[in-house]
mmCIF file of N, CA and C in Angstrom:
data_model
loop_
_atom_site.group_PDB
_atom_site.id
_atom_site.type_symbol
_atom_site.label_atom_id
_atom_site.label_comp_id
_atom_site.label_asym_id
_atom_site.label_seq_id
_atom_site.Cartn_x
_atom_site.Cartn_y
_atom_site.Cartn_z
ATOM 1 N N UNK O 1 116.715 117.057 102.410
ATOM 2 C CA UNK O 1 115.743 116.000 102.218
ATOM 3 C C UNK O 1 116.402 114.756 101.636
ATOM 4 N N UNK O 2 117.231 114.973 100.621
ATOM 5 C CA UNK O 2 117.902 113.847 99.976
ATOM 6 C C UNK O 2 118.832 113.140 100.960
ATOM 7 N N UNK O 3 119.545 113.916 101.774
ATOM 8 C CA UNK O 3 120.435 113.325 102.781
ATOM 9 C C UNK O 3 119.644 112.500 103.788
ATOM 10 N N UNK O 4 118.488 112.984 104.168
ATOM 11 C CA UNK O 4 117.643 112.257 105.119
ATOM 12 C C UNK O 4 117.216 110.910 104.553
ATOM 13 N N UNK O 5 116.857 110.895 103.290
ATOM 14 C CA UNK O 5 116.434 109.649 102.651
ATOM 15 C C UNK O 5 117.611 108.684 102.561
ATOM 16 N N UNK O 6 118.763 109.192 102.169
ATOM 17 C CA UNK O 6 119.960 108.345 102.080
ATOM 18 C C UNK O 6 120.308 107.789 103.455
ATOM 19 N N UNK O 7 120.282 108.633 104.472
ATOM 20 C CA UNK O 7 120.577 108.190 105.836
ATOM 21 C C UNK O 7 119.595 107.107 106.275
ATOM 22 N N UNK O 8 118.314 107.309 105.967
ATOM 23 C CA UNK O 8 117.272 106.341 106.328
ATOM 24 C C UNK O 8 117.519 104.988 105.660
ATOM 25 N N UNK O 9 117.845 105.002 104.375
ATOM 26 C CA UNK O 9 118.086 103.758 103.631
ATOM 27 C C UNK O 9 119.321 103.042 104.192
ATOM 28 N N UNK O 10 120.375 103.789 104.454
ATOM 29 C CA UNK O 10 121.588 103.194 105.023
ATOM 30 C C UNK O 10 121.294 102.607 106.392
ATOM 31 N N UNK O 11 120.518 103.309 107.195
ATOM 32 C CA UNK O 11 120.149 102.796 108.520
ATOM 33 C C UNK O 11 119.374 101.485 108.414
ATOM 34 N N UNK O 12 118.447 101.431 107.471
ATOM 35 C CA UNK O 12 117.681 100.193 107.272
ATOM 36 C C UNK O 12 118.581 99.044 106.845
ATOM 37 N N UNK O 13 119.508 99.327 105.932
ATOM 38 C CA UNK O 13 120.416 98.281 105.464
ATOM 39 C C UNK O 13 121.313 97.781 106.589
ATOM 40 N N UNK O 14 121.881 98.694 107.345
ATOM 41 C CA UNK O 14 122.734 98.293 108.464
ATOM 42 C C UNK O 14 121.944 97.532 109.516
ATOM 43 N N UNK O 15 120.749 97.998 109.797
ATOM 44 C CA UNK O 15 119.902 97.316 110.766
ATOM 45 C C UNK O 15 119.573 95.900 110.343
ATOM 46 N N UNK O 16 119.257 95.713 109.079
ATOM 47 C CA UNK O 16 118.942 94.362 108.610
ATOM 48 C C UNK O 16 120.180 93.478 108.610
ATOM 49 N N UNK O 17 121.329 94.050 108.312
ATOM 50 C CA UNK O 17 122.574 93.286 108.336
ATOM 51 C C UNK O 17 122.892 92.839 109.750
ATOM 52 N N UNK O 18 122.757 93.736 110.711
ATOM 53 C CA UNK O 18 123.040 93.389 112.106
ATOM 54 C C UNK O 18 122.024 92.377 112.613
ATOM 55 N N UNK O 19 120.746 92.564 112.291
ATOM 56 C CA UNK O 19 119.725 91.602 112.722
ATOM 57 C C UNK O 19 119.981 90.224 112.118
ATOM 58 N N UNK O 20 120.361 90.185 110.846
ATOM 59 C CA UNK O 20 120.677 88.898 110.214
ATOM 60 C C UNK O 20 121.886 88.268 110.886
ATOM 61 N N UNK O 21 122.847 89.090 111.270
ATOM 62 C CA UNK O 21 124.038 88.579 111.941
ATOM 63 C C UNK O 21 123.698 87.999 113.301
ATOM 64 N N UNK O 22 122.772 88.644 114.005
ATOM 65 C CA UNK O 22 122.367 88.149 115.321
ATOM 66 C C UNK O 22 121.665 86.806 115.176
ATOM 67 N N UNK O 23 120.785 86.678 114.189
ATOM 68 C CA UNK O 23 120.093 85.416 113.957
ATOM 69 C C UNK O 23 121.103 84.335 113.602
ATOM 70 N N UNK O 24 122.042 84.661 112.726
ATOM 71 C CA UNK O 24 123.054 83.700 112.331
ATOM 72 C C UNK O 24 123.921 83.315 113.524
ATOM 73 N N UNK O 25 124.221 84.271 114.398
ATOM 74 C CA UNK O 25 125.055 84.001 115.566
ATOM 75 C C UNK O 25 124.392 83.005 116.501
ATOM 76 N N UNK O 26 123.070 82.980 116.512
ATOM 77 C CA UNK O 26 122.359 82.053 117.374
ATOM 78 C C UNK O 26 122.443 80.617 116.866
ATOM 79 N N UNK O 27 122.742 80.432 115.585
ATOM 80 C CA UNK O 27 122.717 79.100 115.007
ATOM 81 C C UNK O 27 124.094 78.456 114.894
ATOM 82 N N UNK O 28 125.178 79.205 115.056
ATOM 83 C CA UNK O 28 126.508 78.617 114.958
ATOM 84 C C UNK O 28 127.465 79.358 115.876
ATOM 85 N N UNK O 29 128.594 78.734 116.140
ATOM 86 C CA UNK O 29 129.598 79.331 117.008
ATOM 87 C C UNK O 29 130.486 80.262 116.187
ATOM 88 N N UNK O 30 130.355 81.578 116.380
ATOM 89 C CA UNK O 30 131.130 82.505 115.554
ATOM 90 C C UNK O 30 132.632 82.416 115.803
ATOM 91 N N UNK O 31 133.033 81.969 116.985
ATOM 92 C CA UNK O 31 134.469 81.865 117.270
ATOM 93 C C UNK O 31 135.072 80.669 116.548
ATOM 94 N N UNK O 32 134.321 79.571 116.482
ATOM 95 C CA UNK O 32 134.771 78.413 115.712
ATOM 96 C C UNK O 32 134.826 78.790 114.231
ATOM 97 N N UNK O 33 133.794 79.479 113.781
ATOM 98 C CA UNK O 33 133.731 79.933 112.384
ATOM 99 C C UNK O 33 134.909 80.858 112.070
ATOM 100 N N UNK O 34 135.308 81.701 113.010
ATOM 101 C CA UNK O 34 136.445 82.616 112.830
ATOM 102 C C UNK O 34 137.696 81.832 112.442
ATOM 103 N N UNK O 35 138.001 80.764 113.196
ATOM 104 C CA UNK O 35 139.210 79.981 112.917
ATOM 105 C C UNK O 35 139.079 79.215 111.611
ATOM 106 N N UNK O 36 137.872 78.756 111.282
ATOM 107 C CA UNK O 36 137.673 78.074 109.999
ATOM 108 C C UNK O 36 137.894 79.028 108.826
ATOM 109 N N UNK O 37 137.424 80.258 108.973
ATOM 110 C CA UNK O 37 137.618 81.261 107.925
ATOM 111 C C UNK O 37 139.102 81.554 107.747
ATOM 112 N N UNK O 38 139.827 81.705 108.842
ATOM 113 C CA UNK O 38 141.273 81.955 108.749
ATOM 114 C C UNK O 38 141.994 80.796 108.079
ATOM 115 N N UNK O 39 141.617 79.577 108.435
ATOM 116 C CA UNK O 39 142.244 78.401 107.836
ATOM 117 C C UNK O 39 141.992 78.373 106.327
ATOM 118 N N UNK O 40 140.721 78.612 105.934
ATOM 119 C CA UNK O 40 140.390 78.634 104.507
ATOM 120 C C UNK O 40 141.138 79.743 103.792
ATOM 121 N N UNK O 41 141.245 80.893 104.452
ATOM 122 C CA UNK O 41 141.936 82.036 103.847
ATOM 123 C C UNK O 41 143.385 81.672 103.512
ATOM 124 N N UNK O 42 144.080 81.050 104.469
ATOM 125 C CA UNK O 42 145.474 80.668 104.248
ATOM 126 C C UNK O 42 145.596 79.670 103.096
ATOM 127 N N UNK O 43 144.703 78.693 103.084
ATOM 128 C CA UNK O 43 144.718 77.679 102.028
ATOM 129 C C UNK O 43 144.427 78.309 100.664
ATOM 130 N N UNK O 44 143.420 79.185 100.625
ATOM 131 C CA UNK O 44 143.024 79.802 99.360
ATOM 132 C C UNK O 44 144.080 80.767 98.828
ATOM 133 N N UNK O 45 144.768 81.461 99.716
ATOM 134 C CA UNK O 45 145.828 82.378 99.274
ATOM 135 C C UNK O 45 146.918 81.593 98.568
ATOM 136 N N UNK O 46 147.286 80.467 99.148
ATOM 137 C CA UNK O 46 148.312 79.618 98.532
ATOM 138 C C UNK O 46 147.880 79.155 97.145
ATOM 139 N N UNK O 47 146.624 78.732 97.029
ATOM 140 C CA UNK O 47 146.101 78.277 95.735
ATOM 141 C C UNK O 47 145.991 79.437 94.747
ATOM 142 N N UNK O 48 145.565 80.602 95.213
ATOM 143 C CA UNK O 48 145.413 81.773 94.340
ATOM 144 C C UNK O 48 146.769 82.232 93.810
ATOM 145 N N UNK O 49 147.787 82.160 94.653
ATOM 146 C CA UNK O 49 149.130 82.562 94.221
ATOM 147 C C UNK O 49 149.679 81.648 93.129
ATOM 148 N N UNK O 50 149.179 80.420 93.083
ATOM 149 C CA UNK O 50 149.622 79.498 92.028
ATOM 150 C C UNK O 50 148.806 79.678 90.748
ATOM 151 N N UNK O 51 147.890 80.671 90.747
ATOM 152 C CA UNK O 51 147.145 80.998 89.535
ATOM 153 C C UNK O 51 145.776 80.355 89.423
ATOM 154 N N UNK O 52 145.299 79.738 90.453
ATOM 155 C CA UNK O 52 143.997 79.076 90.430
ATOM 156 C C UNK O 52 142.890 80.136 90.487
ATOM 157 N N UNK O 53 142.197 80.335 89.366
ATOM 158 C CA UNK O 53 141.150 81.355 89.256
ATOM 159 C C UNK O 53 139.983 81.043 90.195
ATOM 160 N N UNK O 54 139.602 79.781 90.310
ATOM 161 C CA UNK O 54 138.511 79.389 91.200
ATOM 162 C C UNK O 54 138.849 79.767 92.640
ATOM 163 N N UNK O 55 140.100 79.551 93.014
ATOM 164 C CA UNK O 55 140.536 79.888 94.377
ATOM 165 C C UNK O 55 140.447 81.391 94.622
ATOM 166 N N UNK O 56 140.718 82.177 93.614
ATOM 167 C CA UNK O 56 140.623 83.636 93.764
ATOM 168 C C UNK O 56 139.182 84.041 94.063
ATOM 169 N N UNK O 57 138.235 83.468 93.330
ATOM 170 C CA UNK O 57 136.815 83.764 93.580
ATOM 171 C C UNK O 57 136.391 83.276 94.963
ATOM 172 N N UNK O 58 136.840 82.098 95.352
ATOM 173 C CA UNK O 58 136.525 81.571 96.680
ATOM 174 C C UNK O 58 137.143 82.442 97.769
ATOM 175 N N UNK O 59 138.326 82.971 97.498
ATOM 176 C CA UNK O 59 139.000 83.849 98.447
ATOM 177 C C UNK O 59 138.186 85.117 98.687
ATOM 178 N N UNK O 60 137.616 85.649 97.634
ATOM 179 C CA UNK O 60 136.765 86.836 97.767
ATOM 180 C C UNK O 60 135.549 86.521 98.627
ATOM 181 N N UNK O 61 134.898 85.387 98.362
ATOM 182 C CA UNK O 61 133.723 84.983 99.150
ATOM 183 C C UNK O 61 134.104 84.706 100.603
ATOM 184 N N UNK O 62 135.261 84.090 100.806
ATOM 185 C CA UNK O 62 135.714 83.798 102.165
ATOM 186 C C UNK O 62 135.993 85.096 102.927
ATOM 187 N N UNK O 63 136.538 86.087 102.248
ATOM 188 C CA UNK O 63 136.792 87.382 102.887
ATOM 189 C C UNK O 63 135.482 88.064 103.284
ATOM 190 N N UNK O 64 134.464 87.921 102.442
ATOM 191 C CA UNK O 64 133.143 88.461 102.799
ATOM 192 C C UNK O 64 132.595 87.747 104.026
ATOM 193 N N UNK O 65 132.779 86.432 104.088
ATOM 194 C CA UNK O 65 132.332 85.660 105.255
ATOM 195 C C UNK O 65 133.077 86.132 106.506
ATOM 196 N N UNK O 66 134.350 86.469 106.344
ATOM 197 C CA UNK O 66 135.133 86.975 107.471
ATOM 198 C C UNK O 66 134.593 88.299 107.985
ATOM 199 N N UNK O 67 134.179 89.162 107.074
ATOM 200 C CA UNK O 67 133.612 90.451 107.482
ATOM 201 C C UNK O 67 132.293 90.240 108.223
ATOM 202 N N UNK O 68 131.460 89.345 107.722
ATOM 203 C CA UNK O 68 130.193 89.050 108.400
ATOM 204 C C UNK O 68 130.436 88.432 109.773
ATOM 205 N N UNK O 69 131.445 87.567 109.866
ATOM 206 C CA UNK O 69 131.790 86.939 111.128
ATOM 207 C C UNK O 69 132.255 87.988 112.139
ATOM 208 N N UNK O 70 133.012 88.974 111.683
ATOM 209 C CA UNK O 70 133.462 90.044 112.575
ATOM 210 C C UNK O 70 132.276 90.839 113.116
ATOM 211 N N UNK O 71 131.272 91.055 112.285
ATOM 212 C CA UNK O 71 130.060 91.755 112.725
ATOM 213 C C UNK O 71 129.350 90.942 113.805
ATOM 214 N N UNK O 72 129.264 89.637 113.598
ATOM 215 C CA UNK O 72 128.591 88.766 114.569
ATOM 216 C C UNK O 72 129.304 88.824 115.915
ATOM 217 N N UNK O 73 130.624 88.675 115.898
ATOM 218 C CA UNK O 73 131.389 88.686 117.144
ATOM 219 C C UNK O 73 131.277 90.041 117.831
ATOM 220 N N UNK O 74 131.375 91.114 117.081
ATOM 221 C CA UNK O 74 131.247 92.459 117.660
ATOM 222 C C UNK O 74 129.865 92.670 118.253
ATOM 223 N N UNK O 75 128.838 92.213 117.552
ATOM 224 C CA UNK O 75 127.467 92.356 118.035
ATOM 225 C C UNK O 75 127.258 91.592 119.327
ATOM 226 N N UNK O 76 127.747 90.363 119.368
ATOM 227 C CA UNK O 76 127.609 89.566 120.587
ATOM 228 C C UNK O 76 128.363 90.196 121.754
ATOM 229 N N UNK O 77 129.540 90.725 121.480
ATOM 230 C CA UNK O 77 130.315 91.381 122.535
ATOM 231 C C UNK O 77 129.568 92.595 123.059
ATOM 232 N N UNK O 78 129.029 93.410 122.163
ATOM 233 C CA UNK O 78 128.281 94.598 122.566
ATOM 234 C C UNK O 78 127.048 94.214 123.375
ATOM 235 N N UNK O 79 126.320 93.195 122.920
ATOM 236 C CA UNK O 79 125.121 92.758 123.639
ATOM 237 C C UNK O 79 125.480 92.260 125.044
ATOM 238 N N UNK O 80 126.554 91.511 125.143
ATOM 239 C CA UNK O 80 126.979 91.000 126.448
ATOM 240 C C UNK O 80 127.356 92.138 127.376
ATOM 241 N N UNK O 81 128.082 93.119 126.865
ATOM 242 C CA UNK O 81 128.438 94.283 127.688
ATOM 243 C C UNK O 81 127.190 95.023 128.157
ATOM 244 N N UNK O 82 126.215 95.173 127.271
ATOM 245 C CA UNK O 82 124.972 95.840 127.646
ATOM 246 C C UNK O 82 124.233 95.056 128.726
ATOM 247 N N UNK O 83 124.193 93.739 128.599
ATOM 248 C CA UNK O 83 123.525 92.904 129.594
ATOM 249 C C UNK O 83 124.227 93.001 130.950
ATOM 250 N N UNK O 84 125.558 92.985 130.933
ATOM 251 C CA UNK O 84 126.305 93.102 132.181
ATOM 252 C C UNK O 84 126.056 94.448 132.848
ATOM 253 N N UNK O 85 126.094 95.508 132.050
ATOM 254 C CA UNK O 85 125.855 96.848 132.603
ATOM 255 C C UNK O 85 124.441 96.966 133.159
ATOM 256 N N UNK O 86 123.451 96.422 132.446
ATOM 257 C CA UNK O 86 122.066 96.520 132.926
ATOM 258 C C UNK O 86 121.841 95.658 134.162
ATOM 259 N N UNK O 87 122.675 94.629 134.353
ATOM 260 C CA UNK O 87 122.573 93.790 135.543
ATOM 261 C C UNK O 87 123.316 94.403 136.731
ATOM 262 N N UNK O 88 123.963 95.535 136.487
ATOM 263 C CA UNK O 88 124.662 96.215 137.572
ATOM 264 C C UNK O 88 126.104 95.791 137.768
ATOM 265 N N UNK O 89 126.649 95.018 136.833
ATOM 266 C CA UNK O 89 128.042 94.591 136.943
ATOM 267 C C UNK O 89 128.938 95.774 136.568
ATOM 268 N N UNK O 90 129.865 96.058 137.444
ATOM 269 C CA UNK O 90 130.791 97.161 137.190
ATOM 270 C C UNK O 90 131.905 96.659 136.270
ATOM 271 N N UNK O 91 132.098 97.339 135.157
ATOM 272 C CA UNK O 91 133.055 96.892 134.152
ATOM 273 C C UNK O 91 134.378 97.652 134.190
ATOM 274 N N UNK O 92 134.394 98.809 134.826
ATOM 275 C CA UNK O 92 135.600 99.634 134.865
ATOM 276 C C UNK O 92 135.876 100.056 136.300
ATOM 277 N N UNK O 93 137.137 100.043 136.675
ATOM 278 C CA UNK O 93 137.534 100.432 138.022
ATOM 279 C C UNK O 93 138.611 101.497 137.940
ATOM 280 N N UNK O 94 138.586 102.424 138.893
ATOM 281 C CA UNK O 94 139.629 103.443 138.958
ATOM 282 C C UNK O 94 140.870 102.818 139.588
ATOM 283 N N UNK O 95 141.962 103.498 139.479
ATOM 284 C CA UNK O 95 143.213 103.019 140.079
ATOM 285 C C UNK O 95 143.058 102.877 141.592
ATOM 286 N N UNK O 96 142.404 103.847 142.216
ATOM 287 C CA UNK O 96 142.202 103.792 143.663
ATOM 288 C C UNK O 96 141.332 102.592 144.057
ATOM 289 N N UNK O 97 140.295 102.317 143.267
ATOM 290 C CA UNK O 97 139.432 101.171 143.565
ATOM 291 C C UNK O 97 140.208 99.857 143.453
ATOM 292 N N UNK O 98 141.068 99.769 142.453
ATOM 293 C CA UNK O 98 141.877 98.555 142.283
ATOM 294 C C UNK O 98 142.868 98.388 143.431
ATOM 295 N N UNK O 99 143.482 99.481 143.853
ATOM 296 C CA UNK O 99 144.410 99.417 144.995
ATOM 297 C C UNK O 99 143.678 98.967 146.253
ATOM 298 N N UNK O 100 142.470 99.477 146.446
ATOM 299 C CA UNK O 100 141.665 99.099 147.609
ATOM 300 C C UNK O 100 141.330 97.602 147.562
ATOM 301 N N UNK O 101 141.000 97.100 146.382
ATOM 302 C CA UNK O 101 140.705 95.679 146.227
ATOM 303 C C UNK O 101 141.940 94.831 146.550
ATOM 304 N N UNK O 102 143.100 95.264 146.109
ATOM 305 C CA UNK O 102 144.343 94.533 146.382
ATOM 306 C C UNK O 102 144.610 94.480 147.878
ATOM 307 N N UNK O 103 144.434 95.600 148.529
ATOM 308 C CA UNK O 103 144.661 95.645 149.984
ATOM 309 C C UNK O 103 143.690 94.717 150.719
ATOM 310 N N UNK O 104 142.457 94.679 150.255
ATOM 311 C CA UNK O 104 141.461 93.813 150.878
ATOM 312 C C UNK O 104 141.826 92.345 150.681
ATOM 313 N N UNK O 105 142.295 91.991 149.491
ATOM 314 C CA UNK O 105 142.705 90.606 149.223
ATOM 315 C C UNK O 105 143.917 90.242 150.068
ATOM 316 N N UNK O 106 144.856 91.190 150.205
ATOM 317 C CA UNK O 106 146.028 90.941 151.050
ATOM 318 C C UNK O 106 145.606 90.670 152.486
ATOM 319 N N UNK O 107 144.640 91.419 152.977
ATOM 320 C CA UNK O 107 144.215 91.308 154.377
ATOM 321 C C UNK O 107 143.346 90.069 154.615
ATOM 322 N N UNK O 108 142.416 89.794 153.695
ATOM 323 C CA UNK O 108 141.435 88.724 153.926
ATOM 324 C C UNK O 108 141.655 87.483 153.073
ATOM 325 N N UNK O 109 142.447 87.592 152.026
ATOM 326 C CA UNK O 109 142.591 86.492 151.081
ATOM 327 C C UNK O 109 141.454 86.498 150.075
ATOM 328 N N UNK O 110 141.539 85.592 149.122
ATOM 329 C CA UNK O 110 140.476 85.483 148.122
ATOM 330 C C UNK O 110 139.269 84.773 148.713
ATOM 331 N N UNK O 111 138.086 85.076 148.224
ATOM 332 C CA UNK O 111 136.902 84.331 148.676
ATOM 333 C C UNK O 111 137.070 82.840 148.368
ATOM 334 N N UNK O 112 136.536 81.989 149.232
ATOM 335 C CA UNK O 112 136.707 80.537 149.080
ATOM 336 C C UNK O 112 136.189 80.031 147.737
ATOM 337 N N UNK O 113 135.085 80.601 147.261
ATOM 338 C CA UNK O 113 134.548 80.150 145.960
ATOM 339 C C UNK O 113 135.518 80.469 144.822
ATOM 340 N N UNK O 114 136.234 81.590 144.923
ATOM 341 C CA UNK O 114 137.227 81.948 143.909
ATOM 342 C C UNK O 114 138.408 80.995 143.976
ATOM 343 N N UNK O 115 138.851 80.689 145.192
ATOM 344 C CA UNK O 115 139.957 79.747 145.379
ATOM 345 C C UNK O 115 139.592 78.394 144.779
ATOM 346 N N UNK O 116 138.372 77.929 145.056
ATOM 347 C CA UNK O 116 137.929 76.631 144.535
ATOM 348 C C UNK O 116 137.848 76.655 143.013
ATOM 349 N N UNK O 117 137.333 77.741 142.452
ATOM 350 C CA UNK O 117 137.237 77.846 140.987
ATOM 351 C C UNK O 117 138.621 77.817 140.357
ATOM 352 N N UNK O 118 139.594 78.482 140.961
ATOM 353 C CA UNK O 118 140.964 78.473 140.446
ATOM 354 C C UNK O 118 141.571 77.078 140.546
ATOM 355 N N UNK O 119 141.326 76.390 141.659
ATOM 356 C CA UNK O 119 141.838 75.021 141.807
ATOM 357 C C UNK O 119 141.210 74.104 140.766
ATOM 358 N N UNK O 120 139.924 74.298 140.489
ATOM 359 C CA UNK O 120 139.250 73.476 139.473
ATOM 360 C C UNK O 120 139.855 73.702 138.089
ATOM 361 N N UNK O 121 140.424 74.869 137.881
ATOM 362 C CA UNK O 121 141.061 75.182 136.597
ATOM 363 C C UNK O 121 142.528 74.755 136.547
ATOM 364 N N UNK O 122 143.005 74.140 137.646
ATOM 365 C CA UNK O 122 144.382 73.634 137.638
ATOM 366 C C UNK O 122 145.375 74.488 138.402
ATOM 367 N N UNK O 123 144.933 75.570 139.001
ATOM 368 C CA UNK O 123 145.838 76.410 139.793
ATOM 369 C C UNK O 123 146.091 75.723 141.133
ATOM 370 N N UNK O 124 147.242 76.038 141.714
ATOM 371 C CA UNK O 124 147.546 75.460 143.024
ATOM 372 C C UNK O 124 147.882 76.588 144.003
ATOM 373 N N UNK O 125 147.921 76.232 145.287
ATOM 374 C CA UNK O 125 148.259 77.212 146.307
ATOM 375 C C UNK O 125 149.689 77.661 146.137
#
């Protein structure tokens, strides 16, 4: 009984953390935030090593922000994978399927829309 209650409370806490992360992810770019956190971390480590007590406290808070940011990115990745799978997009291919695709590309070439998209990205023939 006690384990069930503990499990329930932990589940609620994790659920609220993930839901809060999803809401936060909708309001800012987590990938941009990732690089900002890393930049702050490097700066704060340098300051903390010189004995700056304030920097040490900020470093702890920045590390917590990094953990929350990792949850946001992981959640978004998982949601995207789920959406792709539910839309019928195949995410994994066997070796034989990949070989078959290569042979088809060799025989027919890439689809014109793919060629155009690659050219738009700067690729050339």
